CSV table of C-alpha atoms in Angstrom, one decimal:
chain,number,residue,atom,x,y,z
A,657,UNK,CA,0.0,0.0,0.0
A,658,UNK,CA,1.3,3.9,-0.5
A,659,UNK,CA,2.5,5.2,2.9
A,660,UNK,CA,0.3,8.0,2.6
A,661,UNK,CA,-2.9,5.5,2.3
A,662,UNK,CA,-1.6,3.6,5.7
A,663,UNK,CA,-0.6,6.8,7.5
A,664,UNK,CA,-4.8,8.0,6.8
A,665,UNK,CA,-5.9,4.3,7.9
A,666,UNK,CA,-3.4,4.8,10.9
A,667,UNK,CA,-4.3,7.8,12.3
A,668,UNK,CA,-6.7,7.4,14.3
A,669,UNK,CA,-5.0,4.2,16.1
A,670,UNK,CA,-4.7,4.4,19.5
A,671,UNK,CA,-1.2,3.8,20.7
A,672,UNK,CA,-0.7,1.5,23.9
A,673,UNK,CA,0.1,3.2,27.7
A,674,UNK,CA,1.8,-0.2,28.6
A,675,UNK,CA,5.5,1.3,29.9
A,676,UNK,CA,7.2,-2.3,28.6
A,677,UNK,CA,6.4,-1.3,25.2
A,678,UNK,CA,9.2,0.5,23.6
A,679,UNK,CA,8.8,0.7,20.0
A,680,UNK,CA,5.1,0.1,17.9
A,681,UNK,CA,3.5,1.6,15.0
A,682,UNK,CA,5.9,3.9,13.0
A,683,UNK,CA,8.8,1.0,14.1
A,684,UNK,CA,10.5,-1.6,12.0
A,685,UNK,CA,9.7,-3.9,14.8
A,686,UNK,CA,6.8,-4.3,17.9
A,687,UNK,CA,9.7,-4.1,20.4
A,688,UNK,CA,9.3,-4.5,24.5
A,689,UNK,CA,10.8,-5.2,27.6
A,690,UNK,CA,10.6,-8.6,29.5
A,691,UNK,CA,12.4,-9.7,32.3
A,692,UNK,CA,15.1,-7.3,32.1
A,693,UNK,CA,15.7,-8.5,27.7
A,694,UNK,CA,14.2,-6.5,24.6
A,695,UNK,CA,11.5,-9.0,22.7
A,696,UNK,CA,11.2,-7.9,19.0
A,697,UNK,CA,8.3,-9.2,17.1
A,698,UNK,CA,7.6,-8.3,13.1
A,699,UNK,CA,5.4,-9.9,10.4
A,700,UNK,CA,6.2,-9.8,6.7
A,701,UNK,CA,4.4,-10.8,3.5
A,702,UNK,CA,4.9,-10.8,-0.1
A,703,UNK,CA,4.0,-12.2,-3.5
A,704,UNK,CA,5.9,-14.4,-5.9
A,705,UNK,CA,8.3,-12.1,-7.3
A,706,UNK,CA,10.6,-14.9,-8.8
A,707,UNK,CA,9.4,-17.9,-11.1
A,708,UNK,CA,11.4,-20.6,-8.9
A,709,UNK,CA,9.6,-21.1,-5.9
A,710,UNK,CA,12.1,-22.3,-3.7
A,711,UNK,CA,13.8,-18.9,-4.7
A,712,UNK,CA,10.5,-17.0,-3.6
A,713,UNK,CA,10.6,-19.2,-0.3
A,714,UNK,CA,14.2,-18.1,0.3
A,715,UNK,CA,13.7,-14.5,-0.3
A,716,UNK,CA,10.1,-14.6,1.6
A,717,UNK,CA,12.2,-15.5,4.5
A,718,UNK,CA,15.1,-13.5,3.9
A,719,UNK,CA,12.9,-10.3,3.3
A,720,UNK,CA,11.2,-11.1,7.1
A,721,UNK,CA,14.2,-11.6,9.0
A,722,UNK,CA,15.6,-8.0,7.5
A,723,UNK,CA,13.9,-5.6,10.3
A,724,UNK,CA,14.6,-7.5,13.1
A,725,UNK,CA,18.5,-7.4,11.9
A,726,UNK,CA,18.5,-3.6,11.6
A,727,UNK,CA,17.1,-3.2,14.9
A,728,UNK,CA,20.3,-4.7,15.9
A,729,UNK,CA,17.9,-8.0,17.2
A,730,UNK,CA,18.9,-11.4,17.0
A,731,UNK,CA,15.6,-13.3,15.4
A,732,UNK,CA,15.2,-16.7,16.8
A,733,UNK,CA,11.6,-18.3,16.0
A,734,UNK,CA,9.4,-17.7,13.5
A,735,UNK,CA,5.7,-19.0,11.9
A,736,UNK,CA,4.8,-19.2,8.3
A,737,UNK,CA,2.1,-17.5,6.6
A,738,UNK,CA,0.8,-19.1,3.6
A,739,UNK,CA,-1.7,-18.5,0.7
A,740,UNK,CA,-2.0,-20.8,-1.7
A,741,UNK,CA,-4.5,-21.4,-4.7
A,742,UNK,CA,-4.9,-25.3,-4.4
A,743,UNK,CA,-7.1,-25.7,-7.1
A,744,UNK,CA,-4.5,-23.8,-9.8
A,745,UNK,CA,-1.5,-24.7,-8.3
A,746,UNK,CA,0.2,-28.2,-7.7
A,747,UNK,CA,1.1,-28.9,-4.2
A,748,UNK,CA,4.6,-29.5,-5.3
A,749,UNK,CA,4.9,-25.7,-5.7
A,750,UNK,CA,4.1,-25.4,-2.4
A,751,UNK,CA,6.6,-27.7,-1.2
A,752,UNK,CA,9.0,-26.3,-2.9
A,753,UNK,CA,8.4,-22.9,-1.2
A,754,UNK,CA,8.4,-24.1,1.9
A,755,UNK,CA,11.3,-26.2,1.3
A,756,UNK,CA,13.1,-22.7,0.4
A,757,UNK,CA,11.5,-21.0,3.5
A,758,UNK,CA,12.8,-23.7,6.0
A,759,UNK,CA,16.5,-23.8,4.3
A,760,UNK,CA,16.9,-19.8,4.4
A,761,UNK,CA,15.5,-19.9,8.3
A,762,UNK,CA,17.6,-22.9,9.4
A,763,UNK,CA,20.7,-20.8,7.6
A,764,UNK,CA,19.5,-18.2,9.5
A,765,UNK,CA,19.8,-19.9,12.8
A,766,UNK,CA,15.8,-19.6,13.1
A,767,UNK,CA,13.0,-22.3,14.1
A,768,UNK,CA,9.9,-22.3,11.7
A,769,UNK,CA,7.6,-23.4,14.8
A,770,UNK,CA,4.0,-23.6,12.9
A,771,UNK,CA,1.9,-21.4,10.9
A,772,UNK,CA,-1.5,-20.4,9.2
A,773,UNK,CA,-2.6,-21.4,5.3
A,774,UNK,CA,-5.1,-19.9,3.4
A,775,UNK,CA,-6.0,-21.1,0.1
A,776,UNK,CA,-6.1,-17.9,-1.7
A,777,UNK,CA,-3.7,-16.0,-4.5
A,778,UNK,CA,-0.3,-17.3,-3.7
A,779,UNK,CA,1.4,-15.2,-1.4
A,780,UNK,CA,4.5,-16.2,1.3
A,781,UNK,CA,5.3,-14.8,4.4
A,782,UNK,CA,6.6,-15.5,8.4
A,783,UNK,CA,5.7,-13.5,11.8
A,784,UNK,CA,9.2,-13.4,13.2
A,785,UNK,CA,10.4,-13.3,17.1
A,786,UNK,CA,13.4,-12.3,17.9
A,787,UNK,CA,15.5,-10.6,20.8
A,788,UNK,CA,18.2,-8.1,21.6
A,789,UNK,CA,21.2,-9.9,22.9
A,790,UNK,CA,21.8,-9.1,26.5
A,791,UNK,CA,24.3,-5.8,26.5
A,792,UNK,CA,22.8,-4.7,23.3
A,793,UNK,CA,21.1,-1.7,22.0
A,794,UNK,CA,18.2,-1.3,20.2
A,795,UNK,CA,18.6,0.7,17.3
A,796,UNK,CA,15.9,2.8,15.9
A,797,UNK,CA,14.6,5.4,13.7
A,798,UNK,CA,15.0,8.2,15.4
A,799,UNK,CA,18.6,8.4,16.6
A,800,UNK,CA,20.3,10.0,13.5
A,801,UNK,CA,22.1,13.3,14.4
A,802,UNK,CA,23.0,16.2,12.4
A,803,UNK,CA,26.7,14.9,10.9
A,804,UNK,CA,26.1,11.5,10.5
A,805,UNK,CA,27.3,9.3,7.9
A,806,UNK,CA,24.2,7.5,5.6
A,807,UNK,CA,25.6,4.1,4.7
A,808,UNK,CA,23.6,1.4,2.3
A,809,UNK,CA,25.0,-1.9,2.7
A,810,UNK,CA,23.0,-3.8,-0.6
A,811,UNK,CA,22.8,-1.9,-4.2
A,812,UNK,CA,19.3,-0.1,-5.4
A,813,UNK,CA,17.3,-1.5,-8.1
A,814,UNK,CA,15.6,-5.0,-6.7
A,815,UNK,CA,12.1,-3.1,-8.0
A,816,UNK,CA,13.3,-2.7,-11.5
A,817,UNK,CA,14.8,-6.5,-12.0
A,818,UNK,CA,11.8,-8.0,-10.7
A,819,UNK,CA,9.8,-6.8,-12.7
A,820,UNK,CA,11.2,-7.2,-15.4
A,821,UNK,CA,11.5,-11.0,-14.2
A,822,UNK,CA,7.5,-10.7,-13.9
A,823,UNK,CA,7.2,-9.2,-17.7
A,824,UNK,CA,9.9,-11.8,-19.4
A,825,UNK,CA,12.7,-9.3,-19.8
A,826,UNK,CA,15.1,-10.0,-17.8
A,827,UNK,CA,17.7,-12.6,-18.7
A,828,UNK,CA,19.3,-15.0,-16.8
A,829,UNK,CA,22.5,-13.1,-15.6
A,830,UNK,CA,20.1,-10.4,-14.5
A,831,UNK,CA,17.8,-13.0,-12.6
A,832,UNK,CA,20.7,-14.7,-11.1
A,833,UNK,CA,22.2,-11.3,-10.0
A,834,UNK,CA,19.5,-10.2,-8.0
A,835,UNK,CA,17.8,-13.3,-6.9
A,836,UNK,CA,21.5,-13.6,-5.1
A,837,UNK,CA,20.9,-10.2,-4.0
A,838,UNK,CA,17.6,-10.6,-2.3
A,839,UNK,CA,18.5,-14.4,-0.6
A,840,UNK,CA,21.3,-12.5,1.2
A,841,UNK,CA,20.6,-12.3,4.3
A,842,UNK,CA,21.3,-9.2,6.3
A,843,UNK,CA,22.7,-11.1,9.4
A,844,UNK,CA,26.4,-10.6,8.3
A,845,UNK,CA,26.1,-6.6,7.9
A,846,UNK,CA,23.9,-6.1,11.1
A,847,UNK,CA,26.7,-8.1,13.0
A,848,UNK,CA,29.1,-6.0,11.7
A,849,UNK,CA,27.4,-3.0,12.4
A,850,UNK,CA,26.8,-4.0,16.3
A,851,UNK,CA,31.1,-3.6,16.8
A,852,UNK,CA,30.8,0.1,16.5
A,853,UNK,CA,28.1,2.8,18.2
A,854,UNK,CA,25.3,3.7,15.5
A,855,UNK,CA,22.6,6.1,15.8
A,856,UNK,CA,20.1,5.0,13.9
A,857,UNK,CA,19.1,1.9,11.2
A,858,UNK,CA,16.2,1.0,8.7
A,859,UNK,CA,16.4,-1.4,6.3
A,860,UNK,CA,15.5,-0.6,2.7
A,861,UNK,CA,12.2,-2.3,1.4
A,862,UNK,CA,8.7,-1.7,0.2
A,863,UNK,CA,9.1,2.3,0.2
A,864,UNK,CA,12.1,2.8,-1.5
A,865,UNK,CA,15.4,4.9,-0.6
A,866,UNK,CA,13.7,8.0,-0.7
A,867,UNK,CA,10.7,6.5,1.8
A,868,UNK,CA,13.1,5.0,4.2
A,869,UNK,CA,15.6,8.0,4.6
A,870,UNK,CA,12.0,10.6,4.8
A,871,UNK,CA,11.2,7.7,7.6
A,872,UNK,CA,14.4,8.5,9.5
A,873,UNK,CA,14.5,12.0,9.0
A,874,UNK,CA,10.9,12.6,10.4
A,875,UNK,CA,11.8,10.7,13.4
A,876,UNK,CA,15.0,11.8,13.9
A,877,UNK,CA,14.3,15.8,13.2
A,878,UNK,CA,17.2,15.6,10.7
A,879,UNK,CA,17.3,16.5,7.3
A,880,UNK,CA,19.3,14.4,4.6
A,881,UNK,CA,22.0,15.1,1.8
A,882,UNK,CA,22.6,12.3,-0.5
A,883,UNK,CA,25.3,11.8,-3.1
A,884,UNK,CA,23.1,11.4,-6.5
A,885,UNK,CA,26.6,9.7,-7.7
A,886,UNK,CA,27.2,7.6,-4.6
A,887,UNK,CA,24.2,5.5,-4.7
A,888,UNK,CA,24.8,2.0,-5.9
A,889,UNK,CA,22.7,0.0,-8.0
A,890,UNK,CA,22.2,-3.2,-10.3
A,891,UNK,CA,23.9,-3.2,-13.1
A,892,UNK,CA,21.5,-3.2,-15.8
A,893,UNK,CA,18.7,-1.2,-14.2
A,894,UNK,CA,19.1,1.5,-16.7
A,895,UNK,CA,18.7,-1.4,-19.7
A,896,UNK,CA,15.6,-2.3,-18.1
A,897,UNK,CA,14.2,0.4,-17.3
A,898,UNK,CA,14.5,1.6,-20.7
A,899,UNK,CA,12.3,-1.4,-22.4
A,900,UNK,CA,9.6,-0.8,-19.8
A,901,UNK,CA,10.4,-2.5,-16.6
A,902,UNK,CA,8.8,0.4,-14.3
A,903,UNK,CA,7.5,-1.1,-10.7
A,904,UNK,CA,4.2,0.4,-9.9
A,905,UNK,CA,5.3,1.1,-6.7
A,906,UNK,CA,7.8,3.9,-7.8
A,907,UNK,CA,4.6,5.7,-8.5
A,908,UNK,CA,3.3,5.2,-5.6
A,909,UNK,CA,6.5,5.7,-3.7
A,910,UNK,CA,6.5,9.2,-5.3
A,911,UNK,CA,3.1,10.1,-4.9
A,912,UNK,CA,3.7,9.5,-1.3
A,913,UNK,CA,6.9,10.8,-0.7
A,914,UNK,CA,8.4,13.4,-3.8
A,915,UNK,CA,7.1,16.7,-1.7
A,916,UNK,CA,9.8,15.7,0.6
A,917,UNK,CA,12.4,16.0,-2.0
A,918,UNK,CA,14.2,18.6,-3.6
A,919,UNK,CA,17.1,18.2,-6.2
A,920,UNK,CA,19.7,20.5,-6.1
A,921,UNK,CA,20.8,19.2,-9.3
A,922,UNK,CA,19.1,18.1,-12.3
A,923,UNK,CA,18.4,14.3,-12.1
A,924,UNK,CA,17.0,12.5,-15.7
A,925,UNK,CA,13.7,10.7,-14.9
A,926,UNK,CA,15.5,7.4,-14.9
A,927,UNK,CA,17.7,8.2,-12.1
A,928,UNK,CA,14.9,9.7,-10.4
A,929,UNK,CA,12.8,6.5,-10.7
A,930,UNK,CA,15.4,4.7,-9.0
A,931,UNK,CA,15.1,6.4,-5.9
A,932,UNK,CA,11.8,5.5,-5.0
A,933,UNK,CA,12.4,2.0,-6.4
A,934,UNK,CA,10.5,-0.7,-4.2
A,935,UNK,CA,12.8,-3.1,-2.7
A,936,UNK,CA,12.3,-6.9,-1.6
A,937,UNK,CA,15.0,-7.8,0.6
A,938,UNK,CA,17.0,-4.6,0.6
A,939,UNK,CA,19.9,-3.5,2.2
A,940,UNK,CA,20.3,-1.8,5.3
A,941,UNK,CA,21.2,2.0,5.8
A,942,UNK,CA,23.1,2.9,8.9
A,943,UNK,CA,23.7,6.6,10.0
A,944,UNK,CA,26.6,6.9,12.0
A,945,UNK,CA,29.0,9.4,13.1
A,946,UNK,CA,32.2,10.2,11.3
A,947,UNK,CA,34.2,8.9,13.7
A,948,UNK,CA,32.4,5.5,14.6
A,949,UNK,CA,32.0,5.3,10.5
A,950,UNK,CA,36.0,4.7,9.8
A,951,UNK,CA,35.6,1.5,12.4
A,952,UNK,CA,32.4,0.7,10.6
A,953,UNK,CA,34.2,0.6,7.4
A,954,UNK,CA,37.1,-1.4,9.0
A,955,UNK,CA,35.0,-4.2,10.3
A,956,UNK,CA,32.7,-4.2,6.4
A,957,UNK,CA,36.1,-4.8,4.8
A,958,UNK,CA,37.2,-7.5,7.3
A,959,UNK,CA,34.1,-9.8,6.5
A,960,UNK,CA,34.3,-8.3,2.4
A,961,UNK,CA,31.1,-7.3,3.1
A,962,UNK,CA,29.9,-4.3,1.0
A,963,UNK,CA,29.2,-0.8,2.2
A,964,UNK,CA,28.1,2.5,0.1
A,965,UNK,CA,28.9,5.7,1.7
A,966,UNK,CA,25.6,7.3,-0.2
A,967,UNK,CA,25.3,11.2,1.6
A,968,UNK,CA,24.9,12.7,5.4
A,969,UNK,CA,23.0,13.9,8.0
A,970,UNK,CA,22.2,18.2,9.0
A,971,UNK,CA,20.8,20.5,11.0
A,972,UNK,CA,16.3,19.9,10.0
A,973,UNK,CA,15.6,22.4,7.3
A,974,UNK,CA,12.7,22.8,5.4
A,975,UNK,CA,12.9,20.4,2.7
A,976,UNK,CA,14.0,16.0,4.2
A,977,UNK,CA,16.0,15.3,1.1
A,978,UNK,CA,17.7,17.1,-0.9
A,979,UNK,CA,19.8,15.0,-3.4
A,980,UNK,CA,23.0,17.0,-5.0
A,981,UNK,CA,25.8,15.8,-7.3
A,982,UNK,CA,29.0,17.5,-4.7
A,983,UNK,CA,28.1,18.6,-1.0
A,984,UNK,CA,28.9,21.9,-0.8
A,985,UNK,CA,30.6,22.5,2.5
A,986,UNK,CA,29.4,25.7,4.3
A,987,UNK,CA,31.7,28.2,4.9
């Protein structure tokens, strides 16, 4: 759904007085506090977006496991959520995505304890449980300072290649590349990024960079610069773009989010596309300070892990975003 349809739904939902709950609506995660340990809970569901369903199983779980992970959470059990049309599709399919589910959660270190099945349009999902490991911090939206460092840890485009997956363009390099892309799971860069002291983390999913970053900046009472020739992406996204592969959730995306925006610099419509390109199993971005970010980028290149260094944090100004080509340091 656009974010500005769910924030009118929203609005009117009252939010809980019970003191143990520390993060709710607005959150990545349902997060509280239970005998002195943070519990995260999150739920996540999306349709085939791949042909092989094994694939789609892998990525449904991979795509789950992603918020608990940039919360800085450790997720631990988790129940599937299944619709399935039995009368259209053989059960083997089914199996299949399961079978792709259970491999990505058991990679993952995560039970798959039960469920709930629907027969309906086919569509994969998992309610996921998790927990802050003790020591730990939870990491949320609204801890991004002026100065900090905006890190991406998975290239931009996912949108763009799936759909042209879904409209027979795509070939199989490109659906190799980013079905690789989207079974990654985020474990390795969150454990990386719990060695040094962030501020703030989101991952990067249904609402696109430019959603995600307006998410943090709300929250944080920041506004955002970001590096138009910083931002990393898929290889081929202009190709496909170019023959028609255009996600109808970038225009949602920027129906929902372009007053936000402003370019400093002019941006084709192509590379404007991109930044409100929906992704499945997206990357994390990580705002940091400076000096926490050179340790950050130490303990990235340890693992060979990748990190993008895509724009900063300043002072909240009237316009969220503004993307530029060269930040222009104030004199």
């Amino acid at each position: 759904m656009r974010s500005s349809d769910l924030a009118q739904v929203l609005r009117d939902i009252p939010v809980t007085d019970d003191q143990k709950v520390i993060a709710g609506i607005g959150e990545d995660v349902f997060a509280f506090n239970h005998q002195g340990g943070t519990i995260l809970q999150t739920v996540d569901i999306i349709t085939p977006i791949v042909d092989d369903p094994y694939q789609f199983g892998a990525i449904a779980v991979a795509n789950a496991l992603s918020d608990i992970y940039a919360k800085g959470g450790i997720p631990k059990y988790a129940l599937n959520i299944i619709e399935f049309p039995i009368s259209s599709l053989p059960l083997s399919y089914l199996e299949s995505m399961i079978k792709g589910g259970a491999d990505k959660a058991l990679e993952a270190g995560v039970a798959i304890v039960g469920g709930h099945t629907i027969d309906d349009s086919p569509k994969y999902g998992f309610s996921v449980t998790g927990f802050i490991p003790e020591g730990g911090k939870f990491i949320t939206k609204s801890g991004a300072k002026p100065g900090d460092l905006i890190f991406l840890t998975k290239p931009l485009g996912i949108g763009i290649y799936t759909t042209a997956i879904d409209q027979k363009l795509a070939n199989e390099q490109q659906v190799n590349e980013v079905v690789d892309l989207m079974m990654t799971l985020n474990r390795d860069a969150s454990e990386a990024f719990l060695k040094v002291d962030i501020d703030a983390c989101t991952d990067v999913t249904g609402f696109g960079l430019i959603g995600h970053l307006s998410e943090v900046a709300e929250k944080s009472q920041v506004s955002v610069e970001i590096l138009n020739d910083k931002l990393p992406y898929l290889k081929d996204v202009f190709h496909l773009l170019g023959r028609g592969a255009v996600p109808e959730g970038i225009i949602k995306n920027h129906y929902s989010f372009h007053k936000n925006v402003i370019h400093r610099d002019a941006l084709t419509r192509e590379e404007e596309y991109l930044l409100y390109d929906p992704q499945t199993s997206g990357g994390l971005l990580i705002f940091v300070s400076p000096d926490q970010a050179v340790h950050l980028q130490r303990y990235f290149l340890e693992r060979s892990l990748p990190l993008y260094e895509i724009g900063r944090t300043v002072e909240q100004k009237a316009s969220q975003i503004e993307t530029i080509n060269k930040i222009r340091i104030e004199s």
